[in-house]
Every structure is written in structure tokens, then in C-alpha cells.
PDB file of C-alpha atoms in Angstrom:
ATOM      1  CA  UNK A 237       0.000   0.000   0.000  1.00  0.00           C
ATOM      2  CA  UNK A 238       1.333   3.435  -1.127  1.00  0.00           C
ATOM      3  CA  UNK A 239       1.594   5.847   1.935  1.00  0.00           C
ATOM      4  CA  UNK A 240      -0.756   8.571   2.300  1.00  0.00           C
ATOM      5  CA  UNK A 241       2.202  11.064   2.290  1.00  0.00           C
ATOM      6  CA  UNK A 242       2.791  10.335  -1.431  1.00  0.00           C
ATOM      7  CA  UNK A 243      -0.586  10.079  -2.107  1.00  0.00           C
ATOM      8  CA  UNK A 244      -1.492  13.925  -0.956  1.00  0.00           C
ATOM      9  CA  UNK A 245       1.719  14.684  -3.122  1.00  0.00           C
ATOM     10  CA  UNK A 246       0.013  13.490  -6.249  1.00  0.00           C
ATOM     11  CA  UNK A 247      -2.919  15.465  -5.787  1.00  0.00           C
ATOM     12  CA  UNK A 248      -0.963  18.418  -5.048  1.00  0.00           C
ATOM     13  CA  UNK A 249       1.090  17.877  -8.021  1.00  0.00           C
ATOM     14  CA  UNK A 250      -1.944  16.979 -10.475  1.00  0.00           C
ATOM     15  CA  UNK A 251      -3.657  20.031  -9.120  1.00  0.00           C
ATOM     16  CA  UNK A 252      -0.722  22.390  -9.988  1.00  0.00           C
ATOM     17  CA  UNK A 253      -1.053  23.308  -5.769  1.00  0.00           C
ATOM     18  CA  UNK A 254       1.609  26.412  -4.822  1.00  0.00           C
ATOM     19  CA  UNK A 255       2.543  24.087  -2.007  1.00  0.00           C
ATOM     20  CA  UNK A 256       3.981  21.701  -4.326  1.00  0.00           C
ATOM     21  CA  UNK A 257       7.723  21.528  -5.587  1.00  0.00           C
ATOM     22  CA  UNK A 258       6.818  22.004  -8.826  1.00  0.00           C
ATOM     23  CA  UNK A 259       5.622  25.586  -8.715  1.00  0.00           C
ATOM     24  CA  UNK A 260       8.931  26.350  -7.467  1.00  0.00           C
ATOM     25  CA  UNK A 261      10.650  25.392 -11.057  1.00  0.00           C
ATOM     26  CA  UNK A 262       8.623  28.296 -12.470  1.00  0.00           C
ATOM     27  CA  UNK A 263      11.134  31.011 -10.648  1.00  0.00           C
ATOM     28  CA  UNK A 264      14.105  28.461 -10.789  1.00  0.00           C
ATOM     29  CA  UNK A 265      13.957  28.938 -14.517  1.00  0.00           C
ATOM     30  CA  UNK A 266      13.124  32.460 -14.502  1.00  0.00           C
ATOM     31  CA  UNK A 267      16.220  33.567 -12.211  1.00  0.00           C
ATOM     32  CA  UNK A 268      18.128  30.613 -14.262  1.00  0.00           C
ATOM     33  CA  UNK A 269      17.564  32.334 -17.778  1.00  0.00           C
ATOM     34  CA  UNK A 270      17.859  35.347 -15.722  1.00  0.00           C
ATOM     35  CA  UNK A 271      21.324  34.650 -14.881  1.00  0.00           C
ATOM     36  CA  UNK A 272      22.237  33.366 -18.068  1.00  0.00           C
ATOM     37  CA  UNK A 273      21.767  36.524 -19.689  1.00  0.00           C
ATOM     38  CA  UNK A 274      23.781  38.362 -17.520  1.00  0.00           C
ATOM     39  CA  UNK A 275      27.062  35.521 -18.019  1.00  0.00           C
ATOM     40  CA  UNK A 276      26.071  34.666 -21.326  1.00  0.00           C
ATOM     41  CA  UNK A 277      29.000  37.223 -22.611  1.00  0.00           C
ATOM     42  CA  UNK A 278      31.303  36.345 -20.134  1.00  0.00           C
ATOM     43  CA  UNK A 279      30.621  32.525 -20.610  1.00  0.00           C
ATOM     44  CA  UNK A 280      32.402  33.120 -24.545  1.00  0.00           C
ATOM     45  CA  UNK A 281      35.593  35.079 -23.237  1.00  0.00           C
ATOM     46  CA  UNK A 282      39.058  33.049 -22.792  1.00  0.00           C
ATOM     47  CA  UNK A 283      40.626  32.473 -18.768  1.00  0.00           C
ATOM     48  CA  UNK A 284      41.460  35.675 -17.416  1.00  0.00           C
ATOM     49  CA  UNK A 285      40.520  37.721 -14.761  1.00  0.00           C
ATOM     50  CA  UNK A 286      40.593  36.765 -10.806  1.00  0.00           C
ATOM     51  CA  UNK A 287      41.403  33.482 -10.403  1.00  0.00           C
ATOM     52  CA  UNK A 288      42.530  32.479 -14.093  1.00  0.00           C
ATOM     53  CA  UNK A 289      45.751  30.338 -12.736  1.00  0.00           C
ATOM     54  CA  UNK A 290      43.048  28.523 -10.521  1.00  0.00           C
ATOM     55  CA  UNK A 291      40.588  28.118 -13.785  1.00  0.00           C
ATOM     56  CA  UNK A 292      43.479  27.392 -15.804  1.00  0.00           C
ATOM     57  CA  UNK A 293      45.187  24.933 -13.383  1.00  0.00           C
ATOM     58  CA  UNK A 294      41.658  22.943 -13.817  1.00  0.00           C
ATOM     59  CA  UNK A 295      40.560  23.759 -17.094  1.00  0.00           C
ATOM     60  CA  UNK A 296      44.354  21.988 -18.378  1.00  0.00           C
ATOM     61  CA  UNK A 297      43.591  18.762 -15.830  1.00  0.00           C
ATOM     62  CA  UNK A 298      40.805  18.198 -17.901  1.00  0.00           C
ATOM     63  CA  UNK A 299      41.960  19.151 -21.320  1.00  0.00           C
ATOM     64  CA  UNK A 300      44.960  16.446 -20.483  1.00  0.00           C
ATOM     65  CA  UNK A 301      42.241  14.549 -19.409  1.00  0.00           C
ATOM     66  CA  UNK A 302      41.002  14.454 -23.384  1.00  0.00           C
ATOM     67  CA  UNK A 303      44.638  14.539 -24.962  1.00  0.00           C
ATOM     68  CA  UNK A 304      46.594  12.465 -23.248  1.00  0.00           C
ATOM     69  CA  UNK A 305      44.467  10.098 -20.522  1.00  0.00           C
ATOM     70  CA  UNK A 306      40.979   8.998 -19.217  1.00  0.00           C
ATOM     71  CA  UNK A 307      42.766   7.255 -16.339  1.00  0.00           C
ATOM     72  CA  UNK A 308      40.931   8.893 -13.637  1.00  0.00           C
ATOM     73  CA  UNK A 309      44.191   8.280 -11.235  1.00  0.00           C
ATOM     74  CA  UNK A 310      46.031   9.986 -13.012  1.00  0.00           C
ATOM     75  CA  UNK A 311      45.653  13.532 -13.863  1.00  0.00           C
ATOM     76  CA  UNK A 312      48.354  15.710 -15.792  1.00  0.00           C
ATOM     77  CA  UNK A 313      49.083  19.457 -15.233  1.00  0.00           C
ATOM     78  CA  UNK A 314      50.459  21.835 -18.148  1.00  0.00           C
ATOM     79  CA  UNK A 315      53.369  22.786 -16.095  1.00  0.00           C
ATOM     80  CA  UNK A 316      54.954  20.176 -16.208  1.00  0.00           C
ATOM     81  CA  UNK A 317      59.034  20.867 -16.692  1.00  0.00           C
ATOM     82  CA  UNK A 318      59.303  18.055 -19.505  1.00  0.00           C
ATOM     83  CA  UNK A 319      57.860  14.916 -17.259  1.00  0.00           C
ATOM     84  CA  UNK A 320      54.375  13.492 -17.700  1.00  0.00           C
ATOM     85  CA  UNK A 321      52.913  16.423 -15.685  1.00  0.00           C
ATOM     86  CA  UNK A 322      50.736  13.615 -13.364  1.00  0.00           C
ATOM     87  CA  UNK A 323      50.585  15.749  -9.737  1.00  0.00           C
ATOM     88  CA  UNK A 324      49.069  14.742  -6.835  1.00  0.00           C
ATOM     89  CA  UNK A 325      45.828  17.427  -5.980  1.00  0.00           C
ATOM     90  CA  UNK A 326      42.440  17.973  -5.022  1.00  0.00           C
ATOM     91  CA  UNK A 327      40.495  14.370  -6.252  1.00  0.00           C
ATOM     92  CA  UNK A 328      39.778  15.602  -9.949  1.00  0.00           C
ATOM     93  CA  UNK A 329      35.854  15.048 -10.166  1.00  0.00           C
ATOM     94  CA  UNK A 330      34.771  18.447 -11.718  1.00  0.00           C
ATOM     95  CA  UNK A 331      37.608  18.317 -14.082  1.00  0.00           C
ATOM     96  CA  UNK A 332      36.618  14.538 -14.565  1.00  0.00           C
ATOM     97  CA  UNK A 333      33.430  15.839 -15.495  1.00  0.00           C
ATOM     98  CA  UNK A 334      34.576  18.941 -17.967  1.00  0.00           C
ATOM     99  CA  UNK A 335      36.694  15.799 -19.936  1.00  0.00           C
ATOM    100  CA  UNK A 336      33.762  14.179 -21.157  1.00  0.00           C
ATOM    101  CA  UNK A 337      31.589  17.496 -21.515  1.00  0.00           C
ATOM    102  CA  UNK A 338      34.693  18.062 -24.105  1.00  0.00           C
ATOM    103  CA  UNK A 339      35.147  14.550 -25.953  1.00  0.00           C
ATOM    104  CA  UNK A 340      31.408  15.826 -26.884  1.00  0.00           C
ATOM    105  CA  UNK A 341      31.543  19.262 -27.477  1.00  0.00           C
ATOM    106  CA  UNK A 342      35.246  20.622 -28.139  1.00  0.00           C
ATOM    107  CA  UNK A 343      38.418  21.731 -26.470  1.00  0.00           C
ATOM    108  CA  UNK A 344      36.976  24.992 -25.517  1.00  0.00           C
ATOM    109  CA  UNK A 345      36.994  26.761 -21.917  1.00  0.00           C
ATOM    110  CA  UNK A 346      33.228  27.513 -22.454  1.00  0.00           C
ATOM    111  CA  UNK A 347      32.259  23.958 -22.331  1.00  0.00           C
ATOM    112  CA  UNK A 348      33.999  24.096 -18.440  1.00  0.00           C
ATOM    113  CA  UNK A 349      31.738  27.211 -17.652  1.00  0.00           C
ATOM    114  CA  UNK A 350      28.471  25.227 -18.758  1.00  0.00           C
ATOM    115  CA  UNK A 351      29.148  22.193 -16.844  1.00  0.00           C
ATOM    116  CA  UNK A 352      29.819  24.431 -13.669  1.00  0.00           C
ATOM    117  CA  UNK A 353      26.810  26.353 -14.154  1.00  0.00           C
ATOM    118  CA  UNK A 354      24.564  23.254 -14.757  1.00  0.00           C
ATOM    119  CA  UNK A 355      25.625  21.910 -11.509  1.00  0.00           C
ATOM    120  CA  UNK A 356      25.052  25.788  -9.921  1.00  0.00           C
ATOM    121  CA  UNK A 357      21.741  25.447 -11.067  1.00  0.00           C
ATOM    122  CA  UNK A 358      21.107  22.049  -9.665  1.00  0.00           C
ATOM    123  CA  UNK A 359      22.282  23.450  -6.609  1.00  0.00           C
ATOM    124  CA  UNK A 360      20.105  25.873  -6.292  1.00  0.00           C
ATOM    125  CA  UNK A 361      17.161  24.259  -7.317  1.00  0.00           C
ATOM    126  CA  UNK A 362      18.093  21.533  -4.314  1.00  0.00           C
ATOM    127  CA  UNK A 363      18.281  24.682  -1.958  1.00  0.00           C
ATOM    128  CA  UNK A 364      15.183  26.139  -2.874  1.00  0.00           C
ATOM    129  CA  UNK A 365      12.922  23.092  -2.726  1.00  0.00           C
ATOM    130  CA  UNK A 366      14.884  22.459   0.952  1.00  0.00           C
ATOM    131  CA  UNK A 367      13.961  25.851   1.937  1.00  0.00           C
ATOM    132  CA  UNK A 368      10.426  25.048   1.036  1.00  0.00           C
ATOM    133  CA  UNK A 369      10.376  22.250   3.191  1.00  0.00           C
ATOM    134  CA  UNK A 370      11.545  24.347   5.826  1.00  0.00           C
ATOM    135  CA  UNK A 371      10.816  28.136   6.341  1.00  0.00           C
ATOM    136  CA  UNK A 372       8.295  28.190   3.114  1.00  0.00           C
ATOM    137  CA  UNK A 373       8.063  29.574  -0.573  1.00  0.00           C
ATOM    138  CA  UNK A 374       8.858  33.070   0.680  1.00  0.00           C
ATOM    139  CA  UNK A 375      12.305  31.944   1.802  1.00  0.00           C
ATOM    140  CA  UNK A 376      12.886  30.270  -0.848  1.00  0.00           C
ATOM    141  CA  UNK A 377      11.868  32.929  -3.328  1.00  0.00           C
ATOM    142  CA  UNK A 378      14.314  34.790  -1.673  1.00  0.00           C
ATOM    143  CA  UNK A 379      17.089  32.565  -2.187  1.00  0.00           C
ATOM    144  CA  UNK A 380      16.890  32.119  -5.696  1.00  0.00           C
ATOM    145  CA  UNK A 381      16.534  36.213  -6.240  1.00  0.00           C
ATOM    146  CA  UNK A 382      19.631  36.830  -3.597  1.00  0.00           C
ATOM    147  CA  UNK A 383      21.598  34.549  -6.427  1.00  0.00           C
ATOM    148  CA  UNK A 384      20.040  36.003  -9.471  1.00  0.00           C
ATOM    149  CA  UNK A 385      20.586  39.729  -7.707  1.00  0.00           C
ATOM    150  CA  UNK A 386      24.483  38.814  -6.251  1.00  0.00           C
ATOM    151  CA  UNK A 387      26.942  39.913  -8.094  1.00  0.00           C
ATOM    152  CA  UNK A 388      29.611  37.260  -6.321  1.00  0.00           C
ATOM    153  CA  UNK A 389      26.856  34.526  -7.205  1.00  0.00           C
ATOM    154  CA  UNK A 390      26.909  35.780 -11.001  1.00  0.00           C
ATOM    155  CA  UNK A 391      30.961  35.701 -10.756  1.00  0.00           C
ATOM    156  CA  UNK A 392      32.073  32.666  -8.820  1.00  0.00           C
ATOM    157  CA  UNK A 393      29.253  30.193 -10.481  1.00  0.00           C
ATOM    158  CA  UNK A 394      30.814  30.063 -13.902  1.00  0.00           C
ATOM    159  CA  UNK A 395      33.787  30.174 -12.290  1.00  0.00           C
ATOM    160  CA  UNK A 396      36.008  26.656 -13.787  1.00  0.00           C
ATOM    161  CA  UNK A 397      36.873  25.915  -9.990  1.00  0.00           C
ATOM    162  CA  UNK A 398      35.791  23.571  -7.439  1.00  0.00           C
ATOM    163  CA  UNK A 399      35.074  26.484  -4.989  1.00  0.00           C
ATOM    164  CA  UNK A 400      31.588  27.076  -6.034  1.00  0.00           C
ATOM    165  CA  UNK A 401      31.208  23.315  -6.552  1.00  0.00           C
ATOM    166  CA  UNK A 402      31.239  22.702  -3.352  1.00  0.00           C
ATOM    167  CA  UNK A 403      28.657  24.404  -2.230  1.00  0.00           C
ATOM    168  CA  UNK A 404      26.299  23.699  -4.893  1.00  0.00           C
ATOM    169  CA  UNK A 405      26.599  19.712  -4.226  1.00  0.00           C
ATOM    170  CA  UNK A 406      26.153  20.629  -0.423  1.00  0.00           C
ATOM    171  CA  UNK A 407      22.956  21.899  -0.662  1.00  0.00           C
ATOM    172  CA  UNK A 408      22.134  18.893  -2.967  1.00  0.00           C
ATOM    173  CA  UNK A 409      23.569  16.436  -0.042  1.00  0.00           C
ATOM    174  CA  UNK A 410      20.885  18.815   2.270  1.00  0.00           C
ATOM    175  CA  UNK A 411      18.369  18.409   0.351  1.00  0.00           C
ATOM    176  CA  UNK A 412      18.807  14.356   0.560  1.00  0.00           C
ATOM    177  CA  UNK A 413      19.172  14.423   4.135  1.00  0.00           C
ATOM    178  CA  UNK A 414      16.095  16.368   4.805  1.00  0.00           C
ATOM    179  CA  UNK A 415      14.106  13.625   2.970  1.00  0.00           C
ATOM    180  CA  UNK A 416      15.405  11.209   5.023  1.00  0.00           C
ATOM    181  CA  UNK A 417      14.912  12.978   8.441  1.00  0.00           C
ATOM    182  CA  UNK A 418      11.675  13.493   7.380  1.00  0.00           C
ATOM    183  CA  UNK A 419      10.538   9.657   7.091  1.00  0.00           C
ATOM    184  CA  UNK A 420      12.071   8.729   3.717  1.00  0.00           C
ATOM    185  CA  UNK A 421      13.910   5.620   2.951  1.00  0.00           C
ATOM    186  CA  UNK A 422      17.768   5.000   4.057  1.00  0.00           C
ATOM    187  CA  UNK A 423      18.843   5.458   0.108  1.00  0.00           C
ATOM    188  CA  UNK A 424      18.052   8.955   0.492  1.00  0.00           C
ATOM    189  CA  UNK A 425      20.363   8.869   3.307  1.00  0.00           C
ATOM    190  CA  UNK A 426      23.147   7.280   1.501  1.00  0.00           C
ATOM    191  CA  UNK A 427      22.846   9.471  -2.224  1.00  0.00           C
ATOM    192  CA  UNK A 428      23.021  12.036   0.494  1.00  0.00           C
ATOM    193  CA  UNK A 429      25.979  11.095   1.952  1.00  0.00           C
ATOM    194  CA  UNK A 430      27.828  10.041  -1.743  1.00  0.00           C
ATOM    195  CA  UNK A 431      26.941  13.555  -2.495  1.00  0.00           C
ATOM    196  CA  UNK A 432      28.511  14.942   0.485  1.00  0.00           C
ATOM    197  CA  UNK A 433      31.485  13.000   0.047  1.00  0.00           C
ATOM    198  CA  UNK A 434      32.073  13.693  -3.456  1.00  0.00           C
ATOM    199  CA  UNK A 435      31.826  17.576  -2.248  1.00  0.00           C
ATOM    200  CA  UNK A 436      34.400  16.738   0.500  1.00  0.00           C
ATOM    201  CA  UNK A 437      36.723  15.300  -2.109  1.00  0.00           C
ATOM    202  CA  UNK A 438      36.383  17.930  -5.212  1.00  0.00           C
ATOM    203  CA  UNK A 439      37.675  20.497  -2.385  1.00  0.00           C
ATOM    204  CA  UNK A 440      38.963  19.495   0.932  1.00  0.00           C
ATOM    205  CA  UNK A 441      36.909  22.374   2.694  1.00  0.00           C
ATOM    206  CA  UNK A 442      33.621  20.766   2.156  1.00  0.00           C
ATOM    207  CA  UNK A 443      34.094  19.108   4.931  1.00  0.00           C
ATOM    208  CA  UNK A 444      32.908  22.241   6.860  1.00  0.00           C
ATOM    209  CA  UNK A 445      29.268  21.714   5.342  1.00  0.00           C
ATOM    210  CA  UNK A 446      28.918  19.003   7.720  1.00  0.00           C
ATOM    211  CA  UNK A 447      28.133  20.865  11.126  1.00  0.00           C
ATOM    212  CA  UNK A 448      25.291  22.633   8.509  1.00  0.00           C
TER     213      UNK A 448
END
């Protein structure tokens, strides 16, 4: 027997209800496009600015990533003095990621930009649906305009750089955890905690989303 729970969700859902989740893609998308138009110059320009030996330190793990090896264990820096450039770092998901973004769509820095703002945007879709669990739609309204308003948030989440990674996948993790303290099944508890653990190892810091 289905539990009621679900069962009021399906009404709310068929009856387009501002209480449910759904509703709350209608401003997702509107600050997402909103955003978009704001970076969509800055998405096309090469890696310069504040942080460009960052972007470029990760932007090159990948691009080695597509030129010279898959093997995950073994990612390659440009500087590499003449020797196969493999370095011990950070564990090289998000670079990982930009590698086969690239073997589909080109050796290009804006392909890195996309993939981080995809998974910006999946953050913050997670944080707005686990603010509307919690304080309500007005808080979570006001999340997703503090992003599309910010000029940091506009900056650092096109950024080709674990920082804002981290983050992102931490309100994902959240929003897993929630479900599960809330009565849902253990796997929410453990994609929750793969989540979190990926975040931990793109950037050691995320380990300081845990107390949150």
C-alpha cells in the first residue's frame, strides 16, 4: 500500500497546488535564464581575470584529461618541466566531469563554464525546494533572487573551480538528508551522503558543510 504522504503529493502535483515543488521550477527557470543573460558574454571570453591560474590549473587537468588520458588516477598538469605532468591534488571530479563534456563538445573553456553552471543550477534548485520544506516559498523565493541579484553569485558560479562546486553539491547532499529525516527511505540517506562525500573530495573544505 502506497503511503498517504505520497498520495497527498500526487494530488498536489496533479492540481498544480503552490505548495507543491513544482511551482517552485517556475522562478528556478526564470532567475536561471535570468542569470544566463547576464554571463552569457562572459561565458564566450578566454581564462582571465581573478582566479585564471586557478581556472586554468583545472581547465588543463581536464583538457589532459582528453589529450593524453581517461585514467581517472592519473591527472596531468600543463606545467609540467618536460615529465608526464601527473601531480598529486584535489580528487579531480569536476575536471573529470569537464573531460567528457569536451570529448562531446570541443576543447573549448566555455564547455567548463556550462558544466559548472549546470551543476550551480542544480544546486540551487536543491536549496530552494529544501527551503520550502523548511521556512516556506517566501524563503525560498528569496534565495533564488539573492543569487540572481548577487553579483559574487553571477561571478564565482561560472567560475572553472571547485570552490563554487562545493557548495552547490552541499545543498544537494541537504536536500537528501532532509528527505530522510523526514521519514524517507535510508537510500536517500546514503545518495546524500555520496553527495557529500564527493563535495568533501572535489575540495577538501567541504568538509565544513557538515556541522550545517
Amino acid at each position: 500500500m502506497k503511503r498517504p504522504d505520497w498520495e497527498r503529493t500526487k494530488k498536489w502535483l496533479a492540481a498544480l497546488d503552490p505548495g507543491s515543488p513544482r511551482w517552485l521550477l517556475l522562478p528556478l527557470v526564470a532567475v536561471s535564464l535570468f542569470m544566463l543573460a547576464l554571463q552569457v558574454e562572459t561565458l564566450f571570453v578566454p581564462i582571465v581575470g581573478e582566479h585564471n591560474w586557478r581556472q586554468a590549473d583545472t581547465f588543463s587537468v581536464a583538457y589532459n584529461f582528453v589529450h593524453e588520458s581517461m585514467n581517472f588516477f592519473h591527472p596531468r598538469i600543463d606545467w609540467n618541466q618536460g615529465r608526464s605532468g601527473i601531480m598529486g591534488m584535489e580528487t579531480p571530479i569536476l575536471s573529470y566531469l569537464i573531460a567528457l563534456a569536451m570529448h562531446v563538445f570541443g576543447d573549448s573553456a566555455v564547455v567548463g563554464r556550462v558544466v559548472v553552471w549546470l551543476l550551480a543550477m542544480t544546486g540551487l534548485m536543491c536549496g530552494g525546494l529544501l527551503l520550502r520544506r523548511g521556512p516556506g516559498a517566501g524563503a525560498a523565493s528569496g534565495l533564488l533572487l539573492m543569487f540572481a541579484l548577487s553579483p559574487m553569485a553571477l561571478f564565482e558560479l561560472r567560475q572553472i573551480q571547485p570552490d563554487g562546486v562545493i557548495g552547490m553539491l552541499g545543498l544537494v547532499a541537504a536536500l537528501f538528508f532532509w528527505t530522510y529525516a523526514e521519514g524517507g527511505r535510508a537510500r536517500f540517506y546514503w545518495v546524500g551522503m555520496a553527495i557529500y562525500t564527493a563535495a568533501v573530495l572535489v575540495k577538501g573544505p567541504g568538509v565544513f558543510l557538515a556541522p550545517a
